[in-house]
Amino acid sequence: MKTLHFLFLCCACGTLTFTSCDDDDNDTNVNLSSRDQTFMTKAGFNNKAEIVAGAVADSMGMDSTVRMYGNMMVDDHTTAYNELAGYANSWNVNIPQQPDSIHMAKTAYLRSLSGHSFDTAYINAQIKDHIETIALFQQEADSSSMTQLKAYAGKYLPKLKMHLQMADSIAAVLNAE
């Protein structure tokens, strides 16, 4: 009987030890909602699209403000993408490595343009894309069940809004020319 109690005690202690080592704060076992997964996918696509298009604008823009804006898009969206990728890696979630097909087609179209036509097409696309991205990030900041994603979206919303405001200002100047 003592042996049976001893075995039971050992099993109970072993189970307790293993379950206490289970770190509930470890994000590798995160079960993201489908909405959060969709956000991560769309945010990944959007960031990659801004990086690719920004590099094209930086090299092909005629207006120095457009080139500067494109360079800023590369820098800011690379930072945002890398942070998102860090979350994705820790949660074993795959995010896009390149823009979606729609943005790839837009970029191909932009590459076919030059001069003022390129500058205005790029900036107008930036306005449209940033309006959509702001709505995406605002929804995530308002309603995500994941604290980290809610904070991520909230952190980048002001920068996205600033990008939109800058694009609007550049468009006003370009359209006046």
JSON list of C-alpha atoms in Angstrom, two decimals:
[
{"chain": "A", "resi": 1, "resn": "MET", "atom": "CA", "xyz": [0.00, 0.00, 0.00]},
{"chain": "A", "resi": 2, "resn": "LYS", "atom": "CA", "xyz": [2.86, 2.39, 0.81]},
{"chain": "A", "resi": 3, "resn": "THR", "atom": "CA", "xyz": [4.34, 1.69, -2.62]},
{"chain": "A", "resi": 4, "resn": "LEU", "atom": "CA", "xyz": [1.04, 2.55, -4.30]},
{"chain": "A", "resi": 5, "resn": "HIS", "atom": "CA", "xyz": [0.80, 5.85, -2.41]},
{"chain": "A", "resi": 6, "resn": "PHE", "atom": "CA", "xyz": [4.42, 6.59, -3.22]},
{"chain": "A", "resi": 7, "resn": "LEU", "atom": "CA", "xyz": [3.84, 5.94, -6.95]},
{"chain": "A", "resi": 8, "resn": "PHE", "atom": "CA", "xyz": [0.72, 8.10, -6.92]},
{"chain": "A", "resi": 9, "resn": "LEU", "atom": "CA", "xyz": [2.59, 10.91, -5.18]},
{"chain": "A", "resi": 10, "resn": "CYS", "atom": "CA", "xyz": [5.47, 10.66, -7.68]},
{"chain": "A", "resi": 11, "resn": "CYS", "atom": "CA", "xyz": [3.08, 10.77, -10.63]},
{"chain": "A", "resi": 12, "resn": "ALA", "atom": "CA", "xyz": [1.21, 13.73, -9.14]},
{"chain": "A", "resi": 13, "resn": "CYS", "atom": "CA", "xyz": [4.45, 15.61, -8.48]},
{"chain": "A", "resi": 14, "resn": "GLY", "atom": "CA", "xyz": [5.72, 14.83, -11.99]},
{"chain": "A", "resi": 15, "resn": "THR", "atom": "CA", "xyz": [2.49, 16.07, -13.55]},
{"chain": "A", "resi": 16, "resn": "LEU", "atom": "CA", "xyz": [2.54, 19.19, -11.42]},
{"chain": "A", "resi": 17, "resn": "THR", "atom": "CA", "xyz": [6.16, 19.84, -12.36]},
{"chain": "A", "resi": 18, "resn": "PHE", "atom": "CA", "xyz": [5.49, 19.53, -16.10]},
{"chain": "A", "resi": 19, "resn": "THR", "atom": "CA", "xyz": [2.33, 21.61, -16.03]},
{"chain": "A", "resi": 20, "resn": "SER", "atom": "CA", "xyz": [3.97, 24.31, -13.96]},
{"chain": "A", "resi": 21, "resn": "CYS", "atom": "CA", "xyz": [6.71, 24.49, -16.57]},
{"chain": "A", "resi": 22, "resn": "ASP", "atom": "CA", "xyz": [4.08, 25.12, -19.22]},
{"chain": "A", "resi": 23, "resn": "ASP", "atom": "CA", "xyz": [4.49, 28.83, -19.73]},
{"chain": "A", "resi": 24, "resn": "ASP", "atom": "CA", "xyz": [1.04, 30.18, -20.51]},
{"chain": "A", "resi": 25, "resn": "ASP", "atom": "CA", "xyz": [2.67, 33.49, -21.45]},
{"chain": "A", "resi": 26, "resn": "ASN", "atom": "CA", "xyz": [4.67, 31.77, -24.19]},
{"chain": "A", "resi": 27, "resn": "ASP", "atom": "CA", "xyz": [3.29, 33.04, -27.49]},
{"chain": "A", "resi": 28, "resn": "THR", "atom": "CA", "xyz": [4.29, 29.99, -29.56]},
{"chain": "A", "resi": 29, "resn": "ASN", "atom": "CA", "xyz": [0.94, 28.34, -28.83]},
{"chain": "A", "resi": 30, "resn": "VAL", "atom": "CA", "xyz": [-1.21, 31.36, -29.66]},
{"chain": "A", "resi": 31, "resn": "ASN", "atom": "CA", "xyz": [-4.53, 30.61, -31.29]},
{"chain": "A", "resi": 32, "resn": "LEU", "atom": "CA", "xyz": [-5.25, 33.70, -33.33]},
{"chain": "A", "resi": 33, "resn": "SER", "atom": "CA", "xyz": [-8.79, 34.47, -34.35]},
{"chain": "A", "resi": 34, "resn": "SER", "atom": "CA", "xyz": [-9.47, 34.37, -38.07]},
{"chain": "A", "resi": 35, "resn": "ARG", "atom": "CA", "xyz": [-9.85, 38.17, -37.96]},
{"chain": "A", "resi": 36, "resn": "ASP", "atom": "CA", "xyz": [-6.40, 38.56, -36.40]},
{"chain": "A", "resi": 37, "resn": "GLN", "atom": "CA", "xyz": [-4.89, 36.14, -38.92]},
{"chain": "A", "resi": 38, "resn": "THR", "atom": "CA", "xyz": [-6.53, 38.10, -41.74]},
{"chain": "A", "resi": 39, "resn": "PHE", "atom": "CA", "xyz": [-5.14, 41.32, -40.29]},
{"chain": "A", "resi": 40, "resn": "MET", "atom": "CA", "xyz": [-1.63, 39.87, -40.18]},
{"chain": "A", "resi": 41, "resn": "THR", "atom": "CA", "xyz": [-1.90, 38.69, -43.78]},
{"chain": "A", "resi": 42, "resn": "LYS", "atom": "CA", "xyz": [-3.29, 41.99, -45.08]},
{"chain": "A", "resi": 43, "resn": "ALA", "atom": "CA", "xyz": [-0.81, 44.04, -43.04]},
{"chain": "A", "resi": 44, "resn": "GLY", "atom": "CA", "xyz": [2.02, 41.89, -44.40]},
{"chain": "A", "resi": 45, "resn": "PHE", "atom": "CA", "xyz": [0.82, 42.39, -47.98]},
{"chain": "A", "resi": 46, "resn": "ASN", "atom": "CA", "xyz": [0.34, 46.13, -47.45]},
{"chain": "A", "resi": 47, "resn": "ASN", "atom": "CA", "xyz": [3.75, 46.63, -45.88]},
{"chain": "A", "resi": 48, "resn": "LYS", "atom": "CA", "xyz": [5.47, 44.68, -48.65]},
{"chain": "A", "resi": 49, "resn": "ALA", "atom": "CA", "xyz": [3.53, 46.64, -51.29]},
{"chain": "A", "resi": 50, "resn": "GLU", "atom": "CA", "xyz": [4.68, 49.94, -49.77]},
{"chain": "A", "resi": 51, "resn": "ILE", "atom": "CA", "xyz": [8.28, 48.74, -49.63]},
{"chain": "A", "resi": 52, "resn": "VAL", "atom": "CA", "xyz": [8.33, 47.66, -53.29]},
{"chain": "A", "resi": 53, "resn": "ALA", "atom": "CA", "xyz": [6.44, 50.69, -54.64]},
{"chain": "A", "resi": 54, "resn": "GLY", "atom": "CA", "xyz": [8.48, 53.03, -52.43]},
{"chain": "A", "resi": 55, "resn": "ALA", "atom": "CA", "xyz": [11.72, 51.67, -53.87]},
{"chain": "A", "resi": 56, "resn": "VAL", "atom": "CA", "xyz": [10.37, 52.26, -57.38]},
{"chain": "A", "resi": 57, "resn": "ALA", "atom": "CA", "xyz": [9.36, 55.82, -56.46]},
{"chain": "A", "resi": 58, "resn": "ASP", "atom": "CA", "xyz": [12.74, 56.47, -54.88]},
{"chain": "A", "resi": 59, "resn": "SER", "atom": "CA", "xyz": [14.48, 55.48, -58.10]},
{"chain": "A", "resi": 60, "resn": "MET", "atom": "CA", "xyz": [11.98, 56.65, -60.75]},
{"chain": "A", "resi": 61, "resn": "GLY", "atom": "CA", "xyz": [10.33, 59.71, -59.23]},
{"chain": "A", "resi": 62, "resn": "MET", "atom": "CA", "xyz": [10.94, 62.95, -61.08]},
{"chain": "A", "resi": 63, "resn": "ASP", "atom": "CA", "xyz": [9.95, 65.17, -58.14]},
{"chain": "A", "resi": 64, "resn": "SER", "atom": "CA", "xyz": [12.39, 65.15, -55.24]},
{"chain": "A", "resi": 65, "resn": "THR", "atom": "CA", "xyz": [9.48, 65.09, -52.78]},
{"chain": "A", "resi": 66, "resn": "VAL", "atom": "CA", "xyz": [8.12, 61.93, -54.41]},
{"chain": "A", "resi": 67, "resn": "ARG", "atom": "CA", "xyz": [11.55, 60.30, -54.20]},
{"chain": "A", "resi": 68, "resn": "MET", "atom": "CA", "xyz": [11.87, 61.31, -50.55]},
{"chain": "A", "resi": 69, "resn": "TYR", "atom": "CA", "xyz": [8.38, 60.00, -49.82]},
{"chain": "A", "resi": 70, "resn": "GLY", "atom": "CA", "xyz": [9.19, 56.70, -51.55]},
{"chain": "A", "resi": 71, "resn": "ASN", "atom": "CA", "xyz": [12.34, 56.33, -49.48]},
{"chain": "A", "resi": 72, "resn": "MET", "atom": "CA", "xyz": [10.36, 57.02, -46.32]},
{"chain": "A", "resi": 73, "resn": "MET", "atom": "CA", "xyz": [7.84, 54.33, -47.33]},
{"chain": "A", "resi": 74, "resn": "VAL", "atom": "CA", "xyz": [10.67, 51.81, -47.68]},
{"chain": "A", "resi": 75, "resn": "ASP", "atom": "CA", "xyz": [12.10, 52.69, -44.27]},
{"chain": "A", "resi": 76, "resn": "ASP", "atom": "CA", "xyz": [8.85, 52.96, -42.31]},
{"chain": "A", "resi": 77, "resn": "HIS", "atom": "CA", "xyz": [7.12, 49.94, -43.82]},
{"chain": "A", "resi": 78, "resn": "THR", "atom": "CA", "xyz": [10.25, 47.77, -43.50]},
{"chain": "A", "resi": 79, "resn": "THR", "atom": "CA", "xyz": [10.26, 48.56, -39.79]},
{"chain": "A", "resi": 80, "resn": "ALA", "atom": "CA", "xyz": [6.54, 47.79, -39.50]},
{"chain": "A", "resi": 81, "resn": "TYR", "atom": "CA", "xyz": [6.89, 44.58, -41.53]},
{"chain": "A", "resi": 82, "resn": "ASN", "atom": "CA", "xyz": [9.83, 43.36, -39.48]},
{"chain": "A", "resi": 83, "resn": "GLU", "atom": "CA", "xyz": [7.94, 43.90, -36.23]},
{"chain": "A", "resi": 84, "resn": "LEU", "atom": "CA", "xyz": [4.92, 42.04, -37.62]},
{"chain": "A", "resi": 85, "resn": "ALA", "atom": "CA", "xyz": [7.21, 39.25, -38.84]},
{"chain": "A", "resi": 86, "resn": "GLY", "atom": "CA", "xyz": [8.61, 38.95, -35.32]},
{"chain": "A", "resi": 87, "resn": "TYR", "atom": "CA", "xyz": [5.13, 38.31, -33.95]},
{"chain": "A", "resi": 88, "resn": "ALA", "atom": "CA", "xyz": [4.37, 35.92, -36.79]},
{"chain": "A", "resi": 89, "resn": "ASN", "atom": "CA", "xyz": [7.55, 33.94, -36.18]},
{"chain": "A", "resi": 90, "resn": "SER", "atom": "CA", "xyz": [6.92, 33.64, -32.45]},
{"chain": "A", "resi": 91, "resn": "TRP", "atom": "CA", "xyz": [3.34, 32.52, -33.10]},
{"chain": "A", "resi": 92, "resn": "ASN", "atom": "CA", "xyz": [4.22, 30.16, -35.98]},
{"chain": "A", "resi": 93, "resn": "VAL", "atom": "CA", "xyz": [2.10, 32.19, -38.41]},
{"chain": "A", "resi": 94, "resn": "ASN", "atom": "CA", "xyz": [3.11, 32.70, -42.03]},
{"chain": "A", "resi": 95, "resn": "ILE", "atom": "CA", "xyz": [2.84, 36.21, -43.40]},
{"chain": "A", "resi": 96, "resn": "PRO", "atom": "CA", "xyz": [3.39, 37.24, -47.04]},
{"chain": "A", "resi": 97, "resn": "GLN", "atom": "CA", "xyz": [6.94, 37.71, -48.23]},
{"chain": "A", "resi": 98, "resn": "GLN", "atom": "CA", "xyz": [5.91, 39.94, -51.14]},
{"chain": "A", "resi": 99, "resn": "PRO", "atom": "CA", "xyz": [2.99, 42.14, -52.20]},
{"chain": "A", "resi": 100, "resn": "ASP", "atom": "CA", "xyz": [-0.26, 40.62, -53.40]},
{"chain": "A", "resi": 101, "resn": "SER", "atom": "CA", "xyz": [-0.95, 40.28, -57.13]},
{"chain": "A", "resi": 102, "resn": "ILE", "atom": "CA", "xyz": [-2.99, 43.49, -57.28]},
{"chain": "A", "resi": 103, "resn": "HIS", "atom": "CA", "xyz": [-0.12, 45.57, -55.88]},
{"chain": "A", "resi": 104, "resn": "MET", "atom": "CA", "xyz": [2.39, 43.76, -58.08]},
{"chain": "A", "resi": 105, "resn": "ALA", "atom": "CA", "xyz": [0.28, 44.77, -61.11]},
{"chain": "A", "resi": 106, "resn": "LYS", "atom": "CA", "xyz": [0.09, 48.37, -59.83]},
{"chain": "A", "resi": 107, "resn": "THR", "atom": "CA", "xyz": [3.87, 48.42, -59.45]},
{"chain": "A", "resi": 108, "resn": "ALA", "atom": "CA", "xyz": [4.35, 47.03, -62.96]},
{"chain": "A", "resi": 109, "resn": "TYR", "atom": "CA", "xyz": [2.04, 49.76, -64.26]},
{"chain": "A", "resi": 110, "resn": "LEU", "atom": "CA", "xyz": [4.00, 52.43, -62.35]},
{"chain": "A", "resi": 111, "resn": "ARG", "atom": "CA", "xyz": [7.23, 51.16, -63.90]},
{"chain": "A", "resi": 112, "resn": "SER", "atom": "CA", "xyz": [5.74, 51.79, -67.34]},
{"chain": "A", "resi": 113, "resn": "LEU", "atom": "CA", "xyz": [5.30, 55.48, -66.54]},
{"chain": "A", "resi": 114, "resn": "SER", "atom": "CA", "xyz": [7.80, 58.30, -66.24]},
{"chain": "A", "resi": 115, "resn": "GLY", "atom": "CA", "xyz": [8.08, 61.89, -65.14]},
{"chain": "A", "resi": 116, "resn": "HIS", "atom": "CA", "xyz": [5.02, 63.73, -63.90]},
{"chain": "A", "resi": 117, "resn": "SER", "atom": "CA", "xyz": [2.72, 60.86, -64.92]},
{"chain": "A", "resi": 118, "resn": "PHE", "atom": "CA", "xyz": [4.67, 58.49, -62.68]},
{"chain": "A", "resi": 119, "resn": "ASP", "atom": "CA", "xyz": [4.74, 60.91, -59.76]},
{"chain": "A", "resi": 120, "resn": "THR", "atom": "CA", "xyz": [0.99, 61.59, -59.81]},
{"chain": "A", "resi": 121, "resn": "ALA", "atom": "CA", "xyz": [0.03, 57.93, -60.34]},
{"chain": "A", "resi": 122, "resn": "TYR", "atom": "CA", "xyz": [2.29, 56.85, -57.47]},
{"chain": "A", "resi": 123, "resn": "ILE", "atom": "CA", "xyz": [1.02, 59.49, -55.05]},
{"chain": "A", "resi": 124, "resn": "ASN", "atom": "CA", "xyz": [-2.63, 58.89, -55.95]},
{"chain": "A", "resi": 125, "resn": "ALA", "atom": "CA", "xyz": [-2.11, 55.16, -55.34]},
{"chain": "A", "resi": 126, "resn": "GLN", "atom": "CA", "xyz": [-0.50, 56.01, -52.00]},
{"chain": "A", "resi": 127, "resn": "ILE", "atom": "CA", "xyz": [-3.57, 57.98, -50.95]},
{"chain": "A", "resi": 128, "resn": "LYS", "atom": "CA", "xyz": [-5.90, 55.14, -51.82]},
{"chain": "A", "resi": 129, "resn": "ASP", "atom": "CA", "xyz": [-3.69, 52.47, -50.22]},
{"chain": "A", "resi": 130, "resn": "HIS", "atom": "CA", "xyz": [-3.19, 54.44, -47.02]},
{"chain": "A", "resi": 131, "resn": "ILE", "atom": "CA", "xyz": [-6.91, 55.09, -46.61]},
{"chain": "A", "resi": 132, "resn": "GLU", "atom": "CA", "xyz": [-7.51, 51.33, -46.82]},
{"chain": "A", "resi": 133, "resn": "THR", "atom": "CA", "xyz": [-4.58, 50.50, -44.54]},
{"chain": "A", "resi": 134, "resn": "ILE", "atom": "CA", "xyz": [-5.66, 53.03, -41.92]},
{"chain": "A", "resi": 135, "resn": "ALA", "atom": "CA", "xyz": [-9.12, 51.44, -41.83]},
{"chain": "A", "resi": 136, "resn": "LEU", "atom": "CA", "xyz": [-7.53, 47.99, -41.44]},
{"chain": "A", "resi": 137, "resn": "PHE", "atom": "CA", "xyz": [-5.23, 49.11, -38.61]},
{"chain": "A", "resi": 138, "resn": "GLN", "atom": "CA", "xyz": [-7.98, 51.10, -36.89]},
{"chain": "A", "resi": 139, "resn": "GLN", "atom": "CA", "xyz": [-10.25, 48.06, -36.81]},
{"chain": "A", "resi": 140, "resn": "GLU", "atom": "CA", "xyz": [-7.45, 45.94, -35.35]},
{"chain": "A", "resi": 141, "resn": "ALA", "atom": "CA", "xyz": [-6.54, 48.57, -32.77]},
{"chain": "A", "resi": 142, "resn": "ASP", "atom": "CA", "xyz": [-10.19, 48.83, -31.73]},
{"chain": "A", "resi": 143, "resn": "SER", "atom": "CA", "xyz": [-11.18, 45.19, -31.63]},
{"chain": "A", "resi": 144, "resn": "SER", "atom": "CA", "xyz": [-8.28, 42.73, -31.60]},
{"chain": "A", "resi": 145, "resn": "SER", "atom": "CA", "xyz": [-8.34, 40.13, -28.87]},
{"chain": "A", "resi": 146, "resn": "MET", "atom": "CA", "xyz": [-4.52, 39.93, -29.04]},
{"chain": "A", "resi": 147, "resn": "THR", "atom": "CA", "xyz": [-2.88, 42.55, -26.87]},
{"chain": "A", "resi": 148, "resn": "GLN", "atom": "CA", "xyz": [0.27, 42.57, -29.01]},
{"chain": "A", "resi": 149, "resn": "LEU", "atom": "CA", "xyz": [-1.61, 43.06, -32.29]},
{"chain": "A", "resi": 150, "resn": "LYS", "atom": "CA", "xyz": [-3.82, 45.72, -30.77]},
{"chain": "A", "resi": 151, "resn": "ALA", "atom": "CA", "xyz": [-0.70, 47.58, -29.60]},
{"chain": "A", "resi": 152, "resn": "TYR", "atom": "CA", "xyz": [1.04, 47.03, -32.96]},
{"chain": "A", "resi": 153, "resn": "ALA", "atom": "CA", "xyz": [-1.90, 48.51, -34.88]},
{"chain": "A", "resi": 154, "resn": "GLY", "atom": "CA", "xyz": [-2.20, 51.41, -32.44]},
{"chain": "A", "resi": 155, "resn": "LYS", "atom": "CA", "xyz": [1.52, 52.10, -32.66]},
{"chain": "A", "resi": 156, "resn": "TYR", "atom": "CA", "xyz": [1.53, 52.39, -36.46]},
{"chain": "A", "resi": 157, "resn": "LEU", "atom": "CA", "xyz": [-1.78, 54.24, -36.93]},
{"chain": "A", "resi": 158, "resn": "PRO", "atom": "CA", "xyz": [-0.28, 57.71, -36.32]},
{"chain": "A", "resi": 159, "resn": "LYS", "atom": "CA", "xyz": [2.51, 57.01, -38.81]},
{"chain": "A", "resi": 160, "resn": "LEU", "atom": "CA", "xyz": [0.04, 55.74, -41.41]},
{"chain": "A", "resi": 161, "resn": "LYS", "atom": "CA", "xyz": [-2.09, 58.84, -40.93]},
{"chain": "A", "resi": 162, "resn": "MET", "atom": "CA", "xyz": [0.99, 61.01, -41.33]},
{"chain": "A", "resi": 163, "resn": "HIS", "atom": "CA", "xyz": [1.85, 59.13, -44.56]},
{"chain": "A", "resi": 164, "resn": "LEU", "atom": "CA", "xyz": [-1.66, 59.85, -45.86]},
{"chain": "A", "resi": 165, "resn": "GLN", "atom": "CA", "xyz": [-1.43, 63.52, -44.92]},
{"chain": "A", "resi": 166, "resn": "MET", "atom": "CA", "xyz": [1.94, 63.82, -46.66]},
{"chain": "A", "resi": 167, "resn": "ALA", "atom": "CA", "xyz": [0.64, 62.05, -49.78]},
{"chain": "A", "resi": 168, "resn": "ASP", "atom": "CA", "xyz": [-2.36, 64.42, -49.84]},
{"chain": "A", "resi": 169, "resn": "SER", "atom": "CA", "xyz": [-0.03, 67.42, -49.60]},
{"chain": "A", "resi": 170, "resn": "ILE", "atom": "CA", "xyz": [2.27, 66.11, -52.35]},
{"chain": "A", "resi": 171, "resn": "ALA", "atom": "CA", "xyz": [-0.75, 65.35, -54.58]},
{"chain": "A", "resi": 172, "resn": "ALA", "atom": "CA", "xyz": [-2.02, 68.92, -54.13]},
{"chain": "A", "resi": 173, "resn": "VAL", "atom": "CA", "xyz": [1.32, 70.29, -55.31]},
{"chain": "A", "resi": 174, "resn": "LEU", "atom": "CA", "xyz": [1.60, 67.81, -58.21]},
{"chain": "A", "resi": 175, "resn": "ASN", "atom": "CA", "xyz": [-1.95, 68.48, -59.35]},
{"chain": "A", "resi": 176, "resn": "ALA", "atom": "CA", "xyz": [-1.30, 72.24, -59.33]},
{"chain": "A", "resi": 177, "resn": "GLU", "atom": "CA", "xyz": [1.58, 71.81, -61.78]}
]
